[in-house]
Amino acid sequence: MTDPTSADPSGAAMPARRAGAALRRVRARGGQVLGALRERARGVRWGRTVLVGLVAVLVSVVTGVTTASVDMSLGPHTARYDVTTDATITVDLGPLGTLQIDSPLPLTLGVRATVQEIPDDLTEIDQATTLQALSGDLQTYLAFFTGPQATLTDVARALLLDAARRSFLTLVLLVGGWAAGRALLGEARRGELGARVRSYARPLIAGGTVVVVAATVLTSSSDQRHLADGSRPASAVFDGTPLEGARVTGRLGGVIDTYGGYVVDALRTNTEFYEAADAALTVQWEARAAAIAEQEERDALAGAPQGAAGPTPAPTGEPTTGPGDAPTGAAADQTSGEPADATAGEPAGAVAEVPTMAPAPQREQAEPVVLLVVSDLHCNVGMATVIGSLARLSAADVVLDAGDTTMNGTTVEQYCVTTFARAVPSGVPLVVSPGNHDSAETTAMYARAGATILDGHVVDVEGMRLLGDDDPNATRVGAGGTASRGESAAAMGERLADVACDAGDVDLLLIHTPAVGDAALDSGCVPAQISGHFHQRTDPEQIGLGVRYISASTAGATLGAATLGPLNGTAEMTVLRWDPTGRTFLDYQVVSVHTDASVEVTARLPWPVVELPAPAEPEGAQTPPGVAAGRLTPSPR
């Protein structure tokens, strides 16, 4: 029998199946729509988050850059440097007025340097008072303007670091404030507020950014004194100098117009002097190098041809063969002095076969390490260019500074150490042993500029093992003279000797005051020492079991005379060559710059060989003829 419901296509089962299928399609479509809405909402949230983040970064960077500020030196004074947005470099001398020059920085950025040592009650600008006030600073300003790039670079780097620090702190505060606000409001309240301001989100963000940025920029230069007076004519005093085009305001204009010519004339004289010295150095060094090459060529021609085989000639009266060997060939008869018969024992007419000798193995000779020694620079930055030129001409591998780079170890002398450090060719190590006129502050500045500071430990530089330390004394001109830093010279000398003997392979002791190295030289643990301090050269001489060399002043320093400006005394530098194979010094050359800007370069002078004392012998004993004294072992410490 047939089931009537299955036979009837219009029954109740068919509509139910169709309704279920339609419902499933509606649900699937609704799911797709909801998914798309969720993705769009998620994208909107991420986009809004990224937008807010970019705004926060922009606000942070603008705030950090326009509020950056550092305290550094300006010539002989300390000054506060602030970033401004008036497109002007301004030097503010307080009651005296300002010096303004167009800024080379982008985006209308400028810098304001406020000198912090100008008294508010300075009112007189008569000749006697002004010259008296300027006389103490003239030489320092001269040194500053001789090498202003070092100060500008240091200030720019310090401002960038301060701007980065301020930008980071601002970003942290913004992100922290945003996170704290979200937590305090709660999700429900955030949703309610978001719904109200969602349609105004972009205008609010843009407007807020403009307000914050504008407020930051305006407050960085809101003081009208900061603004350049474009209508004021430039001072003619600075024509032909790096300050050409500078505008002067206030009473400073009268001072500069009247007395600025003295400073500018001194600057030009200084520049011309060291340019002439630098040119003379090139001529004299190349002439000496040509003479050395010619002499080496003559020596080579006078000697055995390169690569020729054969035994080394022996001293008169000594055989050319080893002990127990009979002379061969045409060697002289050591007893009669007659030539030996080469055909003895051979049949008449026979030709003797001359034995050939293989060439002795040659040890490959390494290229010498070239060292350039300077000392007692005392802030004479005019010599920086000459030092750099000699380093390049001599192909120096290392530059050694034996100390007293500054005059008084003050922070305002940063431009001195920075200028000297940057004069050294790129890639050439600069090693420094600080002197008694240096300080912890200027030494740290030297290290930041790239110098290696010796601190009582052995360092490896270009294959050499160097030892040195800070000077045990501190000298402050006009502030109490010389005082101990806490360790006596004798104690430091003993300590350095112990370090050298413990290391066992020190090649050079670089120390400012010569007497500090006495113990190390006496011990035999230091074969050579280089020092300065006395401003007079002492050629290499044996001290104890080593050789000491004392460099003269590279600033031409003389008693009671300034070391800035053209030289008042002869300035000296020394070029040494060190053999890395034998680990010994070979020779040295002295380069002298005289007060008339002429230069003298000596020939290569041999480095002395240490003469070791013969060991003590028992009473009555005799040393066999021909036996030399052996090398002494360094004394243990």
XYZ file of C-alpha atoms in Angstrom, residues 5 18 321 412 462 574:
6
model
C 2.099 11.778 2.445
C 12.320 25.104 2.540
C 133.104 28.471 9.383
C 85.347 75.877 29.322
C 98.891 48.830 17.016
C 108.738 63.933 17.595
